[in-house]
Amino acid sequence: MYNLQVQIDSNSGFCFGVIYAIQMAEDILDEQGYLYCLGDIVHNDEEVERLTRRGLRIIGHEEYRELHNEHVLIRAHGEPPATYQVALQNNLHLIDASCPVVLKLQNRIKTSYDKKEPIYIYGKHGHAEVVGLLGQTQNQAVVFQSIAELLQKELPRNITLYSQTTKSTSNFYNIKDLLIARGHTVEANDTICRQVSNRDKDLRKFAVKFNKIVFVSGTKSSNGKVLYQVCKDTNVNTYFVSKVEELKLDMFQPNDSVGICGATSTPMWLMENVRDALLAF
Ligand code: SF4
């Protein structure tokens, strides 16, 4: 027996946007036994599998365009205006679980676009939230995912800067400072979700307290990558796992203290399963 001392971070687990979307899905699943969802409801394969077993049918945009007279859940990431137009044409009833934080960001970007500002969005190409943001600008805004990529572009003197909600706050401010240092006038809108940026600070405090950290997240989760890096920078003995089967004995020493934490898309039940597996080592 390894006699590990294990503790789950009470601040980890679903953010309110994801809790709301899953609650909405479960309510409809209880009523009608199945529900279409446009894209993965959450970037966590284990949770998607659990809900699929309950009747959730994940579809892509192609299948969505062919669908008629059904209920479809819009997940927390939000969607571009074109998705709502298809719903009108195809008589689809949308269960809109777009996160309020994302909706507010969409509105701000739309306002900047209407004022003809040059919009630059720090975000991941092709990410569902970013597609929804771009849609507010008729796909005219510029998306970049790193400083290197941004600097390859010919930049105007004035820049209106936005960020995908789950990007790293420190990177965002580094980008702003760099642009100012290069002579640009920057209207920087820090639109990073506080559910992510506050976790940043909390996780640093949590990660120093243990010999080992097990960070639990789906591999597709953007904030999972950011928050894992925060833990790794704070405690070099941090391991990323997306499911219980990825835990390995050689990650640990007897009597280690182990902290378990995760992303805003990591279900608490999964972290509890990880805890139970570690206690059985
Ligand atoms: S991370 Fe923030 S913006 Fe994204 S779904 Fe959660 S609460 Fe909403």
CSV table of C-alpha atoms and ligand atoms in Angstrom, one decimal:
chain,number,residue,atom,x,y,z
A,1,MET,CA,0.0,0.0,0.0
A,2,TYR,CA,1.3,3.5,-0.9
A,3,ASN,CA,-0.7,5.2,1.9
A,4,LEU,CA,-1.2,8.4,-0.2
A,5,GLN,CA,-2.7,11.4,1.5
A,6,VAL,CA,-5.2,12.7,-1.1
A,7,GLN,CA,-7.2,15.9,-1.2
A,8,ILE,CA,-9.5,17.3,-4.0
A,9,ASP,CA,-9.4,21.1,-4.6
A,10,SER,CA,-12.8,22.4,-3.6
A,11,ASN,CA,-12.5,25.2,-6.1
A,12,SER,CA,-12.0,22.9,-9.0
A,13,GLY,CA,-14.8,21.4,-11.1
A,14,PHE,CA,-17.5,22.8,-13.4
A,15,CYS,CA,-17.9,26.6,-13.8
A,16,PHE,CA,-21.4,28.0,-13.6
A,17,GLY,CA,-21.7,28.2,-17.4
A,18,VAL,CA,-21.1,24.4,-17.7
A,19,ILE,CA,-23.3,23.5,-14.7
A,20,TYR,CA,-26.1,25.5,-16.3
A,21,ALA,CA,-25.7,23.8,-19.7
A,22,ILE,CA,-25.6,20.3,-18.2
A,23,GLN,CA,-28.6,21.0,-16.0
A,24,MET,CA,-30.6,22.2,-19.0
A,25,ALA,CA,-29.7,19.1,-20.9
A,26,GLU,CA,-30.5,16.7,-18.0
A,27,ASP,CA,-34.0,18.4,-17.5
A,28,ILE,CA,-34.9,17.8,-21.2
A,29,LEU,CA,-33.4,14.3,-21.2
A,30,ASP,CA,-35.7,13.5,-18.2
A,31,GLU,CA,-38.7,14.8,-20.2
A,32,GLN,CA,-38.2,13.5,-23.7
A,33,GLY,CA,-35.5,10.8,-23.3
A,34,TYR,CA,-33.2,12.3,-26.0
A,35,LEU,CA,-31.8,15.7,-27.0
A,36,TYR,CA,-29.6,16.9,-29.8
A,37,CYS,CA,-26.6,19.0,-28.8
A,38,LEU,CA,-24.6,21.1,-31.3
A,39,GLY,CA,-20.9,20.1,-30.6
A,40,ASP,CA,-19.5,18.4,-27.4
A,41,ILE,CA,-21.6,19.8,-24.5
A,42,VAL,CA,-18.4,20.1,-22.5
A,43,HIS,CA,-14.7,19.4,-23.4
A,44,ASN,CA,-14.6,16.3,-21.3
A,45,ASP,CA,-15.0,12.9,-23.0
A,46,GLU,CA,-16.0,11.2,-19.8
A,47,GLU,CA,-18.8,13.5,-19.1
A,48,VAL,CA,-19.9,13.5,-22.7
A,49,GLU,CA,-20.0,9.7,-22.6
A,50,ARG,CA,-22.1,9.8,-19.4
A,51,LEU,CA,-24.7,12.1,-21.0
A,52,THR,CA,-24.7,10.2,-24.3
A,53,ARG,CA,-25.7,7.1,-22.4
A,54,ARG,CA,-28.6,9.1,-21.0
A,55,GLY,CA,-29.8,10.0,-24.6
A,56,LEU,CA,-27.7,13.1,-25.6
A,57,ARG,CA,-27.0,13.1,-29.3
A,58,ILE,CA,-24.0,15.2,-30.2
A,59,ILE,CA,-24.2,16.5,-33.8
A,60,GLY,CA,-21.9,18.6,-35.9
A,61,HIS,CA,-22.9,21.7,-38.0
A,62,GLU,CA,-23.5,19.6,-41.1
A,63,GLU,CA,-26.0,17.4,-39.5
A,64,TYR,CA,-27.5,20.4,-37.7
A,65,ARG,CA,-28.3,22.0,-41.1
A,66,GLU,CA,-30.2,18.9,-42.1
A,67,LEU,CA,-32.3,18.6,-38.9
A,68,HIS,CA,-35.9,19.8,-38.8
A,69,ASN,CA,-38.6,20.2,-36.0
A,70,GLU,CA,-36.3,19.1,-33.1
A,71,HIS,CA,-35.0,20.5,-29.9
A,72,VAL,CA,-31.3,21.4,-30.0
A,73,LEU,CA,-29.1,22.5,-27.2
A,74,ILE,CA,-26.6,25.3,-27.8
A,75,ARG,CA,-23.7,24.7,-25.4
A,76,ALA,CA,-22.0,27.3,-23.2
A,77,HIS,CA,-19.5,28.3,-25.9
A,78,GLY,CA,-22.2,30.1,-27.8
A,79,GLU,CA,-22.8,30.1,-31.6
A,80,PRO,CA,-22.6,32.6,-34.4
A,81,PRO,CA,-25.8,34.3,-35.8
A,82,ALA,CA,-25.9,31.8,-38.8
A,83,THR,CA,-26.8,29.0,-36.4
A,84,TYR,CA,-29.9,30.9,-35.2
A,85,GLN,CA,-30.9,31.6,-38.8
A,86,VAL,CA,-30.8,27.8,-39.6
A,87,ALA,CA,-33.0,27.2,-36.5
A,88,LEU,CA,-35.6,29.6,-37.9
A,89,GLN,CA,-35.5,28.0,-41.4
A,90,ASN,CA,-35.7,24.4,-40.1
A,91,ASN,CA,-38.2,25.0,-37.3
A,92,LEU,CA,-35.7,23.9,-34.7
A,93,HIS,CA,-36.4,24.7,-31.1
A,94,LEU,CA,-33.1,25.9,-29.5
A,95,ILE,CA,-32.4,25.3,-25.9
A,96,ASP,CA,-29.9,28.1,-25.6
A,97,ALA,CA,-27.3,27.4,-22.8
A,98,SER,CA,-24.8,30.0,-24.2
A,99,CYS,CA,-22.9,31.2,-21.1
A,100,PRO,CA,-23.9,34.8,-20.1
A,101,VAL,CA,-20.2,35.7,-20.0
A,102,VAL,CA,-19.8,34.6,-23.6
A,103,LEU,CA,-23.0,36.3,-24.7
A,104,LYS,CA,-21.8,39.6,-23.1
A,105,LEU,CA,-18.5,39.2,-25.0
A,106,GLN,CA,-20.3,38.6,-28.3
A,107,ASN,CA,-22.3,41.8,-27.7
A,108,ARG,CA,-19.2,43.8,-27.0
A,109,ILE,CA,-17.5,42.6,-30.2
A,110,LYS,CA,-20.7,43.3,-32.2
A,111,THR,CA,-20.7,46.8,-30.9
A,112,SER,CA,-17.0,47.3,-31.8
A,113,TYR,CA,-17.7,45.9,-35.2
A,114,ASP,CA,-20.7,48.3,-35.7
A,115,LYS,CA,-18.3,51.1,-34.8
A,116,LYS,CA,-15.9,49.8,-37.5
A,117,GLU,CA,-13.1,49.3,-35.0
A,118,PRO,CA,-10.2,47.0,-36.1
A,119,ILE,CA,-10.8,43.9,-33.9
A,120,TYR,CA,-8.1,41.5,-32.9
A,121,ILE,CA,-9.1,38.4,-30.9
A,122,TYR,CA,-6.6,36.5,-28.9
A,123,GLY,CA,-8.0,33.0,-29.2
A,124,LYS,CA,-7.7,29.5,-30.7
A,125,HIS,CA,-8.4,29.2,-34.4
A,126,GLY,CA,-11.5,27.1,-35.0
A,127,HIS,CA,-12.5,26.9,-31.3
A,128,ALA,CA,-16.3,27.0,-31.0
A,129,GLU,CA,-16.4,30.1,-28.9
A,130,VAL,CA,-14.1,31.9,-31.3
A,131,VAL,CA,-16.3,30.9,-34.2
A,132,GLY,CA,-19.2,32.5,-32.4
A,133,LEU,CA,-17.2,35.7,-31.7
A,134,LEU,CA,-16.1,35.9,-35.3
A,135,GLY,CA,-19.7,35.5,-36.5
A,136,GLN,CA,-20.5,38.9,-34.8
A,137,THR,CA,-18.1,40.6,-37.2
A,138,GLN,CA,-19.1,38.8,-40.5
A,139,ASN,CA,-15.8,36.9,-40.0
A,140,GLN,CA,-13.9,40.2,-40.4
A,141,ALA,CA,-12.1,40.2,-37.1
A,142,VAL,CA,-8.5,38.9,-36.9
A,143,VAL,CA,-7.9,35.9,-34.7
A,144,PHE,CA,-4.4,35.1,-33.5
A,145,GLN,CA,-3.2,32.5,-31.0
A,146,SER,CA,0.3,33.7,-30.1
A,147,ILE,CA,2.3,36.9,-30.1
A,148,ALA,CA,4.5,35.4,-32.9
A,149,GLU,CA,1.4,34.9,-35.1
A,150,LEU,CA,0.2,38.5,-34.4
A,151,LEU,CA,3.5,40.0,-35.3
A,152,GLN,CA,3.5,38.3,-38.7
A,153,LYS,CA,0.5,40.5,-39.7
A,154,GLU,CA,0.5,44.0,-40.9
A,155,LEU,CA,-1.1,45.8,-37.9
A,156,PRO,CA,-3.0,49.1,-38.0
A,157,ARG,CA,-2.0,51.9,-35.6
A,158,ASN,CA,-5.2,51.6,-33.5
A,159,ILE,CA,-6.1,48.1,-32.3
A,160,THR,CA,-9.2,46.9,-30.4
A,161,LEU,CA,-8.1,43.8,-28.5
A,162,TYR,CA,-10.3,41.1,-27.2
A,163,SER,CA,-9.7,37.7,-25.7
A,164,GLN,CA,-11.4,34.3,-25.8
A,165,THR,CA,-12.8,33.8,-22.3
A,166,THR,CA,-10.5,31.0,-21.4
A,167,LYS,CA,-7.1,32.4,-22.4
A,168,SER,CA,-4.2,33.2,-20.0
A,169,THR,CA,-4.5,36.6,-18.4
A,170,SER,CA,-0.8,37.2,-18.2
A,171,ASN,CA,-0.4,36.4,-21.9
A,172,PHE,CA,-3.2,38.8,-22.7
A,173,TYR,CA,-1.5,41.7,-20.8
A,174,ASN,CA,1.9,40.8,-22.3
A,175,ILE,CA,0.3,41.2,-25.7
A,176,LYS,CA,-1.2,44.5,-24.8
A,177,ASP,CA,2.1,45.8,-23.4
A,178,LEU,CA,4.1,44.6,-26.4
A,179,LEU,CA,1.7,46.4,-28.8
A,180,ILE,CA,1.9,49.6,-26.9
A,181,ALA,CA,5.7,49.3,-26.8
A,182,ARG,CA,5.7,49.0,-30.6
A,183,GLY,CA,3.8,52.3,-30.8
A,184,HIS,CA,0.2,51.1,-31.2
A,185,THR,CA,-2.8,52.6,-29.5
A,186,VAL,CA,-4.6,49.7,-27.9
A,187,GLU,CA,-8.1,49.5,-26.6
A,188,ALA,CA,-7.6,46.3,-24.5
A,189,ASN,CA,-10.8,44.6,-23.4
A,190,ASP,CA,-9.9,42.0,-20.8
A,191,THR,CA,-12.7,39.5,-21.5
A,192,ILE,CA,-11.1,36.6,-19.7
A,193,CYS,CA,-13.7,34.8,-17.6
A,194,ARG,CA,-13.1,35.3,-13.9
A,195,GLN,CA,-14.0,31.6,-13.3
A,196,VAL,CA,-10.8,30.9,-15.1
A,197,SER,CA,-8.5,33.7,-14.1
A,198,ASN,CA,-9.4,33.5,-10.4
A,199,ARG,CA,-8.7,29.8,-10.4
A,200,ASP,CA,-5.3,30.6,-11.6
A,201,LYS,CA,-4.5,32.3,-8.3
A,202,ASP,CA,-6.3,29.7,-6.2
A,203,LEU,CA,-4.5,26.8,-8.0
A,204,ARG,CA,-1.1,28.3,-7.3
A,205,LYS,CA,-1.9,28.3,-3.6
A,206,PHE,CA,-3.3,24.7,-3.8
A,207,ALA,CA,-0.5,23.3,-5.9
A,208,VAL,CA,2.4,24.2,-3.5
A,209,LYS,CA,0.8,22.3,-0.6
A,210,PHE,CA,1.4,18.8,-2.0
A,211,ASN,CA,4.2,16.5,-3.0
A,212,LYS,CA,2.3,15.6,-6.2
A,213,ILE,CA,-0.5,17.2,-8.2
A,214,VAL,CA,-2.9,15.2,-10.4
A,215,PHE,CA,-4.6,17.6,-12.9
A,216,VAL,CA,-7.7,16.0,-14.3
A,217,SER,CA,-9.0,17.4,-17.6
A,218,GLY,CA,-10.1,16.5,-21.1
A,219,THR,CA,-7.4,16.9,-23.7
A,220,LYS,CA,-9.6,19.2,-25.8
A,221,SER,CA,-10.2,21.7,-23.0
A,222,SER,CA,-8.5,25.1,-23.6
A,223,ASN,CA,-8.7,26.2,-20.0
A,224,GLY,CA,-7.5,22.8,-19.0
A,225,LYS,CA,-4.3,23.4,-20.8
A,226,VAL,CA,-3.9,26.9,-19.3
A,227,LEU,CA,-4.6,25.7,-15.7
A,228,TYR,CA,-2.5,22.6,-16.0
A,229,GLN,CA,0.4,24.8,-17.0
A,230,VAL,CA,-0.3,27.0,-13.9
A,231,CYS,CA,0.0,23.9,-11.7
A,232,LYS,CA,3.1,22.6,-13.5
A,233,ASP,CA,4.8,26.0,-13.1
A,234,THR,CA,4.0,26.0,-9.4
A,235,ASN,CA,4.7,22.3,-8.7
A,236,VAL,CA,6.9,20.5,-11.1
A,237,ASN,CA,5.5,17.2,-10.0
A,238,THR,CA,2.2,17.8,-11.7
A,239,TYR,CA,0.6,15.0,-13.8
A,240,PHE,CA,-2.1,15.5,-16.4
A,241,VAL,CA,-4.7,12.7,-16.6
A,242,SER,CA,-8.0,12.6,-18.5
A,243,LYS,CA,-9.2,9.4,-17.0
A,244,VAL,CA,-8.5,7.1,-14.0
A,245,GLU,CA,-6.8,4.5,-16.2
A,246,GLU,CA,-4.0,7.0,-16.9
A,247,LEU,CA,-2.8,7.0,-13.3
A,248,LYS,CA,0.5,5.1,-12.9
A,249,LEU,CA,2.0,3.8,-9.8
A,250,ASP,CA,5.4,5.2,-10.7
A,251,MET,CA,4.1,8.8,-10.5
A,252,PHE,CA,4.1,8.4,-6.7
A,253,GLN,CA,6.2,7.5,-3.7
A,254,PRO,CA,4.8,5.9,-0.5
A,255,ASN,CA,3.2,8.5,1.9
A,256,ASP,CA,3.1,11.2,-0.8
A,257,SER,CA,0.6,14.0,-0.3
A,258,VAL,CA,-1.4,14.3,-3.5
A,259,GLY,CA,-3.7,17.2,-4.6
A,260,ILE,CA,-6.3,16.6,-7.2
A,261,CYS,CA,-7.6,19.5,-9.3
A,262,GLY,CA,-9.1,20.2,-12.7
A,263,ALA,CA,-10.5,22.5,-15.3
A,264,THR,CA,-13.8,24.3,-15.5
A,265,SER,CA,-15.0,21.4,-17.7
A,266,THR,CA,-13.9,18.6,-15.3
A,267,PRO,CA,-16.8,16.9,-13.4
A,268,MET,CA,-16.4,16.4,-9.7
A,269,TRP,CA,-17.4,12.8,-10.0
A,270,LEU,CA,-14.3,12.2,-12.2
A,271,MET,CA,-12.0,13.8,-9.6
A,272,GLU,CA,-13.7,11.6,-6.9
A,273,ASN,CA,-13.0,8.5,-9.0
A,274,VAL,CA,-9.4,9.6,-9.3
A,275,ARG,CA,-9.2,10.1,-5.5
A,276,ASP,CA,-10.7,6.6,-4.9
A,277,ALA,CA,-8.2,5.0,-7.3
A,278,LEU,CA,-5.3,6.7,-5.6
A,279,LEU,CA,-6.5,5.7,-2.1
A,280,ALA,CA,-6.5,2.1,-3.3
A,281,PHE,CA,-2.8,2.3,-4.5
B,1,SF4,S1,-15.4,29.3,-18.3
B,1,SF4,FE1,-16.5,31.2,-17.9
B,1,SF4,S2,-17.2,31.9,-19.9
B,1,SF4,FE2,-16.6,29.7,-20.1
B,1,SF4,S3,-18.5,28.6,-19.7
B,1,SF4,FE3,-17.5,28.8,-17.8
B,1,SF4,S4,-18.4,30.6,-16.8
B,1,SF4,FE4,-18.9,30.7,-19.0
